[in-house]
mmCIF file of C-alpha atoms in Angstrom:
data_model
loop_
_atom_site.group_PDB
_atom_site.id
_atom_site.type_symbol
_atom_site.label_atom_id
_atom_site.label_comp_id
_atom_site.label_asym_id
_atom_site.label_seq_id
_atom_site.Cartn_x
_atom_site.Cartn_y
_atom_site.Cartn_z
ATOM 1 C CA MET A 1 -116.252 66.730 271.865
ATOM 2 C CA TYR A 2 -116.264 64.024 269.417
ATOM 3 C CA ARG A 3 -118.743 62.687 266.632
ATOM 4 C CA PRO A 4 -118.177 58.821 266.243
ATOM 5 C CA ALA A 5 -117.914 57.746 262.692
ATOM 6 C CA SER A 6 -120.777 55.694 261.408
ATOM 7 C CA GLU A 7 -120.128 51.805 261.357
ATOM 8 C CA GLN A 8 -121.627 51.868 257.863
ATOM 9 C CA ILE A 9 -119.017 50.647 255.404
ATOM 10 C CA SER A 10 -117.940 53.556 253.144
ATOM 11 C CA VAL A 11 -117.066 53.129 249.513
ATOM 12 C CA PHE A 12 -113.791 54.979 250.628
ATOM 13 C CA GLU A 13 -112.577 51.999 252.631
ATOM 14 C CA ASN A 14 -112.066 50.142 249.315
ATOM 15 C CA GLU A 15 -108.572 51.219 247.919
ATOM 16 C CA SER A 16 -110.300 51.153 244.418
ATOM 17 C CA PHE A 17 -112.472 54.081 245.245
ATOM 18 C CA PHE A 18 -109.672 56.353 246.731
ATOM 19 C CA GLN A 19 -109.832 59.463 244.625
ATOM 20 C CA PHE A 20 -111.439 57.385 241.873
ATOM 21 C CA GLN A 21 -108.220 55.734 241.088
ATOM 22 C CA GLY A 22 -107.209 52.182 242.149
ATOM 23 C CA LEU A 23 -104.407 51.926 244.767
ATOM 24 C CA ASN A 24 -102.271 48.979 244.684
ATOM 25 C CA SER A 25 -103.993 46.541 247.085
ATOM 26 C CA ASP A 26 -100.648 44.739 247.697
ATOM 27 C CA ASN A 27 -99.206 47.892 249.406
ATOM 28 C CA GLU A 28 -98.303 47.336 253.193
ATOM 29 C CA TRP A 29 -100.627 50.315 254.140
ATOM 30 C CA VAL A 30 -103.709 48.805 252.316
ATOM 31 C CA ARG A 31 -103.372 45.537 253.598
ATOM 32 C CA LEU A 32 -102.883 46.972 257.283
ATOM 33 C CA ALA A 33 -105.786 49.114 256.886
ATOM 34 C CA LYS A 34 -107.951 46.153 255.956
ATOM 35 C CA LEU A 35 -106.733 44.207 258.723
ATOM 36 C CA ILE A 36 -107.250 46.619 261.640
ATOM 37 C CA PRO A 37 -110.854 46.763 263.256
ATOM 38 C CA TRP A 38 -111.457 50.378 263.014
ATOM 39 C CA ALA A 39 -115.054 50.216 264.321
ATOM 40 C CA GLN A 40 -113.928 48.765 267.629
ATOM 41 C CA ILE A 41 -111.186 51.315 267.734
ATOM 42 C CA GLU A 42 -113.693 53.989 267.037
ATOM 43 C CA ARG A 43 -116.068 52.886 269.918
ATOM 44 C CA ARG A 44 -112.945 52.928 272.536
ATOM 45 C CA TYR A 45 -111.574 56.262 271.117
ATOM 46 C CA ALA A 46 -114.991 57.947 271.627
ATOM 47 C CA ARG A 47 -115.045 57.143 275.132
ATOM 48 C CA THR A 48 -112.167 59.272 275.986
ATOM 49 C CA PHE A 49 -114.287 62.343 274.888
ATOM 50 C CA ALA A 50 -116.253 63.266 277.920
ATOM 51 C CA SER A 51 -117.639 66.535 276.809
ATOM 52 C CA LYS A 52 -119.974 67.338 274.165
ATOM 53 C CA LEU A 53 -118.931 70.736 273.904
ATOM 54 C CA GLY A 54 -115.983 72.255 272.102
ATOM 55 C CA ASN A 55 -114.147 71.688 268.619
ATOM 56 C CA VAL A 56 -114.851 68.233 267.323
ATOM 57 C CA GLY A 57 -112.075 65.710 267.559
ATOM 58 C CA LYS A 58 -110.322 64.114 264.573
ATOM 59 C CA PRO A 59 -111.565 60.642 263.751
ATOM 60 C CA ALA A 60 -110.266 57.478 265.376
ATOM 61 C CA ARG A 61 -108.723 56.122 262.256
ATOM 62 C CA MET A 62 -106.763 59.434 261.562
ATOM 63 C CA ALA A 63 -105.381 59.653 265.157
ATOM 64 C CA VAL A 64 -104.465 55.835 265.450
ATOM 65 C CA GLY A 65 -103.232 55.663 261.908
ATOM 66 C CA ALA A 66 -101.060 58.575 262.412
ATOM 67 C CA LEU A 67 -99.507 57.145 265.486
ATOM 68 C CA ILE A 68 -98.809 53.757 263.878
ATOM 69 C CA ILE A 69 -97.301 55.607 260.798
ATOM 70 C CA LYS A 70 -95.037 57.629 263.331
ATOM 71 C CA GLU A 71 -93.930 54.549 265.334
ATOM 72 C CA ARG A 72 -93.478 52.305 262.136
ATOM 73 C CA TYR A 73 -90.936 54.795 260.443
ATOM 74 C CA GLY A 74 -89.412 56.607 263.643
ATOM 75 C CA PHE A 75 -90.605 59.822 262.450
ATOM 76 C CA SER A 76 -90.771 63.109 264.373
ATOM 77 C CA ASP A 77 -94.401 64.525 264.619
ATOM 78 C CA GLU A 78 -93.407 67.100 261.848
ATOM 79 C CA ASP A 79 -92.083 64.455 259.503
ATOM 80 C CA THR A 80 -95.114 62.287 260.129
ATOM 81 C CA VAL A 81 -97.533 64.884 258.876
ATOM 82 C CA GLN A 82 -95.454 65.867 256.018
ATOM 83 C CA GLU A 83 -95.070 62.111 254.900
ATOM 84 C CA ILE A 84 -98.836 61.848 255.383
ATOM 85 C CA ARG A 85 -99.216 64.972 253.158
ATOM 86 C CA MET A 86 -97.100 63.645 250.285
ATOM 87 C CA ASN A 87 -98.269 60.071 250.258
ATOM 88 C CA PRO A 88 -101.797 58.694 249.038
ATOM 89 C CA TYR A 89 -101.121 55.380 250.708
ATOM 90 C CA LEU A 90 -100.687 56.890 253.962
ATOM 91 C CA GLN A 91 -103.637 59.183 253.451
ATOM 92 C CA PHE A 92 -105.733 56.120 252.631
ATOM 93 C CA PHE A 93 -104.523 54.493 255.713
ATOM 94 C CA ILE A 94 -105.696 57.289 258.154
ATOM 95 C CA GLY A 95 -108.961 57.296 256.355
ATOM 96 C CA LEU A 96 -109.081 60.147 253.957
ATOM 97 C CA PRO A 97 -111.461 59.638 251.116
ATOM 98 C CA ALA A 98 -109.199 61.132 248.400
ATOM 99 C CA PHE A 99 -105.658 62.403 248.056
ATOM 100 C CA GLN A 100 -105.240 65.933 249.175
ATOM 101 C CA HIS A 101 -102.256 68.401 248.876
ATOM 102 C CA GLU A 102 -102.937 70.035 252.254
ATOM 103 C CA ALA A 103 -101.755 68.356 255.551
ATOM 104 C CA PRO A 104 -104.814 66.697 257.197
ATOM 105 C CA PHE A 105 -103.680 68.126 260.534
ATOM 106 C CA ASP A 106 -100.835 70.043 262.239
ATOM 107 C CA ALA A 107 -97.674 68.420 263.835
ATOM 108 C CA SER A 108 -98.990 69.845 267.183
ATOM 109 C CA THR A 109 -102.114 67.555 266.735
ATOM 110 C CA MET A 110 -99.930 64.428 267.400
ATOM 111 C CA THR A 111 -99.494 65.480 270.990
ATOM 112 C CA LEU A 112 -103.208 65.549 271.283
ATOM 113 C CA PHE A 113 -103.508 62.130 269.704
ATOM 114 C CA ARG A 114 -100.993 60.610 271.949
ATOM 115 C CA GLN A 115 -102.897 62.216 275.149
ATOM 116 C CA ARG A 116 -106.114 61.073 273.924
ATOM 117 C CA ILE A 117 -105.555 57.428 272.958
ATOM 118 C CA PRO A 118 -105.419 55.084 275.924
ATOM 119 C CA ILE A 119 -102.101 52.839 276.126
ATOM 120 C CA ASP A 120 -104.171 49.786 276.606
ATOM 121 C CA LEU A 121 -105.793 50.431 273.076
ATOM 122 C CA LEU A 122 -102.470 50.567 271.538
ATOM 123 C CA THR A 123 -101.295 47.614 273.233
ATOM 124 C CA ASP A 124 -104.403 45.602 272.261
ATOM 125 C CA LEU A 125 -104.000 46.867 268.759
ATOM 126 C CA ASN A 126 -100.328 45.977 268.549
ATOM 127 C CA ASP A 127 -101.057 42.411 269.886
ATOM 128 C CA PHE A 128 -103.783 42.011 267.422
ATOM 129 C CA ILE A 129 -101.472 43.184 264.351
ATOM 130 C CA ALA A 130 -98.720 40.884 265.688
ATOM 131 C CA GLY A 131 -101.139 38.056 265.696
ATOM 132 C CA ARG A 132 -100.535 37.173 269.541
ATOM 133 C CA ARG A 133 -104.244 37.715 270.371
ATOM 134 C CA ASN A 134 -107.462 39.238 269.190
ATOM 135 C CA PRO A 135 -108.998 41.418 271.802
ATOM 136 C CA TYR A 136 -111.667 42.577 269.395
ATOM 137 C CA ALA A 137 -113.081 39.114 268.811
ATOM 138 C CA GLU A 138 -116.351 38.524 270.876
ATOM 139 C CA ASN A 139 -115.453 36.601 274.148
ATOM 140 C CA ALA A 140 -111.834 36.864 273.187
ATOM 141 C CA ASP A 141 -110.992 35.852 276.893
ATOM 142 C CA ASP A 142 -113.015 32.699 276.671
ATOM 143 C CA ASP A 143 -111.071 31.278 273.854
ATOM 144 C CA PRO A 144 -109.655 27.998 274.894
ATOM 145 C CA PRO A 145 -105.928 27.364 274.500
ATOM 146 C CA ASP A 146 -104.493 25.555 271.448
ATOM 147 C CA SER A 147 -104.868 21.921 272.169
ATOM 148 C CA ALA A 148 -102.860 20.572 269.089
ATOM 149 C CA PRO A 149 -101.489 17.081 269.495
ATOM 150 C CA PRO A 150 -97.650 17.293 269.872
ATOM 151 C CA ASP A 151 -95.630 16.442 266.861
ATOM 152 C CA THR A 152 -94.804 12.560 266.797
ATOM 153 C CA PRO A 153 -91.807 11.205 264.820
ATOM 154 C CA SER A 154 -92.686 9.197 261.784
#
């Protein structure tokens, strides 16, 4: 079962409201959190939950964010959870509204995240972050190729 997050912007998506103290907006995790189209990821992630019964799944931002952190640093599942538990920037990145001393999920949940998130979602997100293409733009497939004139010597 999954309850999609509201697409309404939360005050907690602004780093200055995180636990009512400002985070450094130049931090790589704050910048990346602002870059990622979380609402589009949320919609794709929600489709992977067929049943309306059972425990409620973790939010898309938490699941995808944790996998990004794991891959970025090459952590084990256990180390990923511990680093998130200790780092307010990583907690902000995965969408927590305030710093908490407890881990937001168990290391075993990382396996569920990997099973739940389609590889094409991660591929599209990686391409988007790397600036290769924007699969989240409307009519992304209809974008014309770059037609810049070739450089001419002066």
